[in-house]
Coordinates of C-alpha atoms and ligand atoms in Angstrom, one line a residue:
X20 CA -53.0 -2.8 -30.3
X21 CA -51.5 -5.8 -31.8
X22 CA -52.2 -9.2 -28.7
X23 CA -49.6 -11.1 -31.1
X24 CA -46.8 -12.1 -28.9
X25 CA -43.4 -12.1 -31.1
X26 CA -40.8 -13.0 -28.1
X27 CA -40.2 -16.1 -26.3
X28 CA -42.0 -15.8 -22.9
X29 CA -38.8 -15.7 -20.3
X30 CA -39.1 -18.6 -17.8
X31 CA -40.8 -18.3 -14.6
X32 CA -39.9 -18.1 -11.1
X33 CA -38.0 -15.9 -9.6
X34 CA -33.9 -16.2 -8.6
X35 CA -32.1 -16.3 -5.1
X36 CA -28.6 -14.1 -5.1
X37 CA -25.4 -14.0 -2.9
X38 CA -22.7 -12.1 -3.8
X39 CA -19.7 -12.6 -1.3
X40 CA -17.2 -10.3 -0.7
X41 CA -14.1 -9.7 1.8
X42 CA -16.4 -6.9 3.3
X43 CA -20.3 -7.5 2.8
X44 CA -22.4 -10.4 2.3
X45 CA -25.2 -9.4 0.1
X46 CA -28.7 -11.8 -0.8
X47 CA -31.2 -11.3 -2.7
X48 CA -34.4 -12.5 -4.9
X49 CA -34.0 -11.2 -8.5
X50 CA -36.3 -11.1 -10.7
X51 CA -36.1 -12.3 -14.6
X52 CA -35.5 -9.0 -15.6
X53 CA -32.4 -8.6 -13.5
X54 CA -34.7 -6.2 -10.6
X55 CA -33.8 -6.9 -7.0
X56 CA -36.5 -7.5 -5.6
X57 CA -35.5 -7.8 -1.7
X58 CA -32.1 -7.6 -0.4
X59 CA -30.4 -8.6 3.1
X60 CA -26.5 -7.6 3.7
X61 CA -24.2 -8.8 6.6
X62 CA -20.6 -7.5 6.8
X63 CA -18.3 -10.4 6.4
X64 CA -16.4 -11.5 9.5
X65 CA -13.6 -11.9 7.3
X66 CA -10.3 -12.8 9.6
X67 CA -12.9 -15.6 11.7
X68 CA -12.8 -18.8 10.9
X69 CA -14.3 -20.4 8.1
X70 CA -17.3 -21.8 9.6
X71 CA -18.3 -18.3 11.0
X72 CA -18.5 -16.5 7.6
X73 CA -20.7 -20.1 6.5
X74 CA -22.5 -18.7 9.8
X75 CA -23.4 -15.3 8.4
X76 CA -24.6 -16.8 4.6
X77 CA -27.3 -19.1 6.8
X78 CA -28.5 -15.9 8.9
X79 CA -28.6 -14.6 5.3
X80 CA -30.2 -17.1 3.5
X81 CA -32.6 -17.6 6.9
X82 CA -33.6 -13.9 6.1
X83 CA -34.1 -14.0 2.5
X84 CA -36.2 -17.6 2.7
X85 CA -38.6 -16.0 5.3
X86 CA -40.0 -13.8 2.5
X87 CA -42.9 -15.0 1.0
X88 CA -41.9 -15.0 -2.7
X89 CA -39.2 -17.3 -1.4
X90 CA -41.7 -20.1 -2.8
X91 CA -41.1 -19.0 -6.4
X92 CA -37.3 -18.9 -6.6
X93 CA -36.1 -21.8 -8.7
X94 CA -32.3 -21.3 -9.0
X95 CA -29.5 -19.8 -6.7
X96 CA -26.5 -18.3 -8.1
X97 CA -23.3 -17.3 -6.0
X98 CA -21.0 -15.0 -6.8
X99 CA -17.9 -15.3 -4.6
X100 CA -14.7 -13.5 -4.1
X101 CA -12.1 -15.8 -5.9
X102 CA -10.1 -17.4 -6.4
X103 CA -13.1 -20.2 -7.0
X104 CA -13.3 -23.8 -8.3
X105 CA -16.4 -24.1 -10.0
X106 CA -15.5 -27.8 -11.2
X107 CA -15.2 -29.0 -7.1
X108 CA -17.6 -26.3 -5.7
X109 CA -15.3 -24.8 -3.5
X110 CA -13.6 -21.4 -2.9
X111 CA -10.3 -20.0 -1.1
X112 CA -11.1 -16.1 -1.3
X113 CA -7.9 -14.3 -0.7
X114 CA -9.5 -12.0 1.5
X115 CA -11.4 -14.8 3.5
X116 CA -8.3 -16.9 4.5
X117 CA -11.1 -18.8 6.4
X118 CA -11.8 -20.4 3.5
X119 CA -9.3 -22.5 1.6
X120 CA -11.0 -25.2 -0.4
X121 CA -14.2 -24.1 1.3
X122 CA -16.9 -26.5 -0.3
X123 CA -19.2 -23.7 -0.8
X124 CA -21.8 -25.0 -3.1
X125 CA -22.1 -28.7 -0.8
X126 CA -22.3 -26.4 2.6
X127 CA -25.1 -24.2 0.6
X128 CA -27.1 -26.4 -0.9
X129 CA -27.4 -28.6 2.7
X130 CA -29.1 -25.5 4.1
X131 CA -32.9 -26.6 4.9
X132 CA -34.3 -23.4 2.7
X133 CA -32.0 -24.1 -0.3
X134 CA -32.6 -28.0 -0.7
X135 CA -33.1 -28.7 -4.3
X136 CA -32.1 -26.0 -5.9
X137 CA -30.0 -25.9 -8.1
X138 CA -26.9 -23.8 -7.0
X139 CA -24.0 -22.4 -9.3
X140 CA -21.2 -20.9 -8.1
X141 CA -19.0 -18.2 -10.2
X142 CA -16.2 -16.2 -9.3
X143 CA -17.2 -11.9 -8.4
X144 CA -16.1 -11.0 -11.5
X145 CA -17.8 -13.4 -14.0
X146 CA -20.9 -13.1 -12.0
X147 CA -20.5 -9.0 -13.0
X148 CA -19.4 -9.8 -16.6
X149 CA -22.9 -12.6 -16.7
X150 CA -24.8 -9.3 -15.1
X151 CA -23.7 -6.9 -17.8
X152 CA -23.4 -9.2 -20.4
X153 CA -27.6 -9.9 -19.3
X154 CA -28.7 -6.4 -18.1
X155 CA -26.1 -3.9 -18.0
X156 CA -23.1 -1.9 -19.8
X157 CA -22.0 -5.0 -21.8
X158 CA -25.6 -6.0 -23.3
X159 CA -24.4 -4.8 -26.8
X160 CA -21.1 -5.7 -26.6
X161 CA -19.4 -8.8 -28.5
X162 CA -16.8 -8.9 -26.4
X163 CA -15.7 -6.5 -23.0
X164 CA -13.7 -7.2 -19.5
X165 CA -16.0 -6.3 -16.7
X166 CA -13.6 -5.6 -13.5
X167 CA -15.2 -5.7 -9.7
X168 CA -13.0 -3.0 -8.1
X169 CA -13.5 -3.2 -4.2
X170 CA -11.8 -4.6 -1.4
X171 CA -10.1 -6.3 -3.9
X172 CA -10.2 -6.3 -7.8
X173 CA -11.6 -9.0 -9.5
X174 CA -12.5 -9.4 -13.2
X175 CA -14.7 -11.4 -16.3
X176 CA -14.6 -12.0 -19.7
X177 CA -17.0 -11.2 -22.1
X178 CA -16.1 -13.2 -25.5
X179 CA -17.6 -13.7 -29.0
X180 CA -20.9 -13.1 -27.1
X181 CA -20.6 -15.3 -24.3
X182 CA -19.8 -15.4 -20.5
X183 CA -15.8 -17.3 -20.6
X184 CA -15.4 -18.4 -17.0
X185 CA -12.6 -20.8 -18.3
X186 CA -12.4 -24.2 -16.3
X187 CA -12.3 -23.1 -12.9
X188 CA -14.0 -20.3 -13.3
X189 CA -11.1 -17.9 -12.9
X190 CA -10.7 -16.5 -16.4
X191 CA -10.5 -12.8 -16.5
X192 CA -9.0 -12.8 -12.6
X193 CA -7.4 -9.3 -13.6
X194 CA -6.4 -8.2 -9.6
X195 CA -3.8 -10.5 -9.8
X196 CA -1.8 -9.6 -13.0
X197 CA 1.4 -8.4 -12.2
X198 CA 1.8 -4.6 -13.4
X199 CA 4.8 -3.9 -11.5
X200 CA 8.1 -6.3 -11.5
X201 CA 9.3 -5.1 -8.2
X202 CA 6.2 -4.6 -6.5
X203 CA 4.9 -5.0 -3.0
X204 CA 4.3 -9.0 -2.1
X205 CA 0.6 -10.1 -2.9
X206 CA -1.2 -12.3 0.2
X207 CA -1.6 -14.5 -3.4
X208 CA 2.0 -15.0 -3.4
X209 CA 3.2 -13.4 -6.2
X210 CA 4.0 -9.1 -6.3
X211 CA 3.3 -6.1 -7.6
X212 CA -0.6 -7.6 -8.2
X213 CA -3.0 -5.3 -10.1
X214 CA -4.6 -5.6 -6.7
X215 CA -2.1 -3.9 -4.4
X216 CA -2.4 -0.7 -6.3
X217 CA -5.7 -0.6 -7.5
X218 CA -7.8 -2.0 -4.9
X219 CA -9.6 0.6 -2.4
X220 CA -7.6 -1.2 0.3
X221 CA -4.7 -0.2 -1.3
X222 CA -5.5 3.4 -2.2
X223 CA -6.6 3.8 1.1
X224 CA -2.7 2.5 2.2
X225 CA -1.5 4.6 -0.3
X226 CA -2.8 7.7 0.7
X227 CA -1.8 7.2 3.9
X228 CA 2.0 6.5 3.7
X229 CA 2.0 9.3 1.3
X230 CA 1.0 11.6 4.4
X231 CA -2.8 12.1 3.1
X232 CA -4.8 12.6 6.6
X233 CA -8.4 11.5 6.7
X234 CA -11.2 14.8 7.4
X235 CA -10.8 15.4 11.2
X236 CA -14.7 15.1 11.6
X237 CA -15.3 11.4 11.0
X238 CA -11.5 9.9 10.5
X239 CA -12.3 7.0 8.4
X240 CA -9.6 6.3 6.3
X241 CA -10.9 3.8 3.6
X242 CA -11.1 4.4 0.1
X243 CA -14.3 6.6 0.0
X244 CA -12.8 9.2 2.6
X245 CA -10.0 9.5 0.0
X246 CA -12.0 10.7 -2.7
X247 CA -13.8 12.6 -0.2
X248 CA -10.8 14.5 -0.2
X249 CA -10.0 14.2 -3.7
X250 CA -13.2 16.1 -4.3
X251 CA -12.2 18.8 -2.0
X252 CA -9.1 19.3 -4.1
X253 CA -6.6 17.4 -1.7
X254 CA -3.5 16.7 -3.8
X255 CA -2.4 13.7 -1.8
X256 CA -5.6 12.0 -1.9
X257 CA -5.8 12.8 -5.7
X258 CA -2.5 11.4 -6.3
X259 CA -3.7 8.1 -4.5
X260 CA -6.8 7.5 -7.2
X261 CA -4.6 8.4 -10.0
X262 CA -1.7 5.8 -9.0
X263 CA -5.2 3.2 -9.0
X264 CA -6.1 4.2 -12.0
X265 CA -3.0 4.0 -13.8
X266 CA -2.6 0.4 -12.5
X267 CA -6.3 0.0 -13.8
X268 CA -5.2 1.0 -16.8
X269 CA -2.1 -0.7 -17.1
X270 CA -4.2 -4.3 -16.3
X271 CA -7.1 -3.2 -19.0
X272 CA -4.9 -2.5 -22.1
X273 CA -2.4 -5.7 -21.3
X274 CA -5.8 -7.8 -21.3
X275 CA -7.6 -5.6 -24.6
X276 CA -3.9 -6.4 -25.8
X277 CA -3.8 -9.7 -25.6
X278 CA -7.9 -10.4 -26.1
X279 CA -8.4 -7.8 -28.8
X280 CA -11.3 -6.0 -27.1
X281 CA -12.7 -3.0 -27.1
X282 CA -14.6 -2.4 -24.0
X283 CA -13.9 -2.4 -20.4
X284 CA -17.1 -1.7 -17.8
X285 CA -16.0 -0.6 -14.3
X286 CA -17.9 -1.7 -11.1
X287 CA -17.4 -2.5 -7.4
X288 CA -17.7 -0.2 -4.8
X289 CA -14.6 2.3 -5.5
X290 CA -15.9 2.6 -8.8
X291 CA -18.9 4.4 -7.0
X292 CA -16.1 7.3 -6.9
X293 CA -17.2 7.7 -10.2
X294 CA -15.1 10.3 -13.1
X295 CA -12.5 10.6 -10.0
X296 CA -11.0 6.7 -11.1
X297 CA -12.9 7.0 -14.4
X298 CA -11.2 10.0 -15.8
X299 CA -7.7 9.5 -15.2
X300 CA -8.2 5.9 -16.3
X301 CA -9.2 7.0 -19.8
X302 CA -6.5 9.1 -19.6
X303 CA -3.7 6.7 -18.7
X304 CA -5.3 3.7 -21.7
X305 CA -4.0 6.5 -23.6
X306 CA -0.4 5.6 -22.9
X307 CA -0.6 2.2 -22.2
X308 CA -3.6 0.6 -24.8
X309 CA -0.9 2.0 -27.6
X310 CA -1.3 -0.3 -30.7
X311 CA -4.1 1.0 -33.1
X312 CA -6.4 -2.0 -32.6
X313 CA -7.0 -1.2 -29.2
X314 CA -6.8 2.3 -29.3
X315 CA -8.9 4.0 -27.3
X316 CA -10.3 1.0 -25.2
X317 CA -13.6 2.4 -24.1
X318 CA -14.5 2.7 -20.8
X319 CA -17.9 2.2 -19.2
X320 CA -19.4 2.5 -15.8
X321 CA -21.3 -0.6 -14.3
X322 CA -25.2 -0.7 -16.2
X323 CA -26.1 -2.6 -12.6
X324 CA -26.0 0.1 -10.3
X325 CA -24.8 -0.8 -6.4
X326 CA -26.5 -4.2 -6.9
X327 CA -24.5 -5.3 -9.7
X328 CA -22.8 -8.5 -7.8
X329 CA -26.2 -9.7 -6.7
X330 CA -27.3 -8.7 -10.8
X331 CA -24.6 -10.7 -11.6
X332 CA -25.2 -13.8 -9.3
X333 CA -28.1 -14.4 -10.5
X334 CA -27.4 -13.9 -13.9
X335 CA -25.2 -17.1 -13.7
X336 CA -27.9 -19.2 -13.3
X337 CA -29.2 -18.0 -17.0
X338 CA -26.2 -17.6 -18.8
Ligands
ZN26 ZN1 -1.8 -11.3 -6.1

């Protein structure tokens, strides 16, 4: 047994996570090697005023700091639902229209358990590409798009090795690329967003309006109860993951297009559905990833697990 020690010792301490979505607020202390070590999760009272959802990130934060091993975090990284302004601090989550210009990082860092830390804020989906580019799908990977597909669909850029959050930390925001001219208005203010047909929001409404009808036993009609059905065969509900998918698709090859990459890792809670979104999205990059230097694009699920957007949060403070 060799006791010659041939890597560089990681630093210590331990790192405090939110990731902040239009549905759940999720905290966490993560470890160096990307393990979540305790986690506390609030659903986010999304259509309440700003100062409510702040609310929910103290009770949070309150919960998380009350843990012990509190004493050895030395960093706290955000990952919030964008758009985001990294330069300012601040965040106006389309889905949290509580928040416009929200000074995130100042009303953070003023709470009594986070005082001098340092805090760093990143939009959902750099946080996931920072998390796979650290401890997940995209560890070997040069270059890749991670996309966050959930309430909404959100994205990162992996490039030339490196986390690319671009200026305001918005690169990569794939939900809201157009992939249809004539498409349904985006709360964004532009149509046909990536995000109105991709999103499980929008599968959800899709299935519905096609005529789909939720299992009579629980009647939940959100995107899981959809693939539910799927699963069972349901042609309506198939119909609904494959119109997602093909928008997935469409979004994935326009950025591998343009970017030249070869990888795309898929996360976020619909994603959870697994080779029902996966499948027909390989399928469809075969149409629309066409020219030869980005045919196939491949396709990877999330290395993170559920806990990628906490993974990821935290990997923004070591990126
Ligand atoms: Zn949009």
């Amino acid at each position: 047994m060799s006791a010659v020690v041939t890597s560089t010792p990681e630093p210590a301490g331990l790192i405090a996570a939110l990731d902040i979505g239009g549905t759940k607020i999720a905290g966490a202390l993560v470890d160096r090697q990307g393990t979540v070590l305790h986690r506390v999760q609030r659903l986010t009272p999304a259509q309440e005023p700003g100062e409510a959802v702040l609310l929910t990130i103290h009770q949070v934060l309150g919960r998380l700091s009350a843990v012990p091993r509190w004493q050895q975090v030395r960093a706290l990284g955000i990952g919030c639902a964008g758009p985001v302004d990294i330069a300012r601090g601040t965040v106006s989550p389309v889905n949290i229209p509580g928040w416009r210009d929200f000074p995130l990082v100042a009303r953070v860092a003023a709470d009594p358990a986070v005082a001098g830390l340092p805090v760093v804020l990143g939009g959902d989906g750099v946080a996931m590409a920072a998390g796979e580019r650290w401890r997940g799908a995209a560890r070997d990977a040069v270059s890749a798009l991670c996309l966050v597909v959930s309430t909404g669909v959100g994205a990162g850029l992996v490039l030339d090795g490196a986390v690319h959050p671009g200026p305001s930390g918005n690169a990569g925001h794939l939900g809201h690329l157009s992939v249809d001219l004539d498409g349904e208005p985006c709360p964004c203010g532009s149509r046909g967003c990536l995000e109105m047909l991709a999103s499980g929001t929008a599968i959800a409404r899709q299935a519905l309006r096609s005529g789909w009808q939720p299992a009579a036993r629980g009647g939940a009609a959100d995107a899981a109860a959809v693939a539910e059905s799927a699963r069972q065969g349901d042609s309506l509900a198939l119909a609904a993951y494959d119109r997602a998918a093909r928008a997935l698709a469409a979004g994935i090859a326009a950025t591998a297009t343009l970017l030249d990459l070869r990888l795309a890792v898929v996360g976020g809670g619909v994603a959870q559905a697994g080779e029902l979104l996966l499948a027909p999205l390989r399928r469809h990059l075969h149409t629309y990833a066409a020219l030869p230097y980005v045919h196939p694009v491949e396709v990877r699920r999330t290395g993170l697990g559920p806990d990628a957007g906490l993974i990821g949060a935290a990997a923004l403070t070591v990126s």
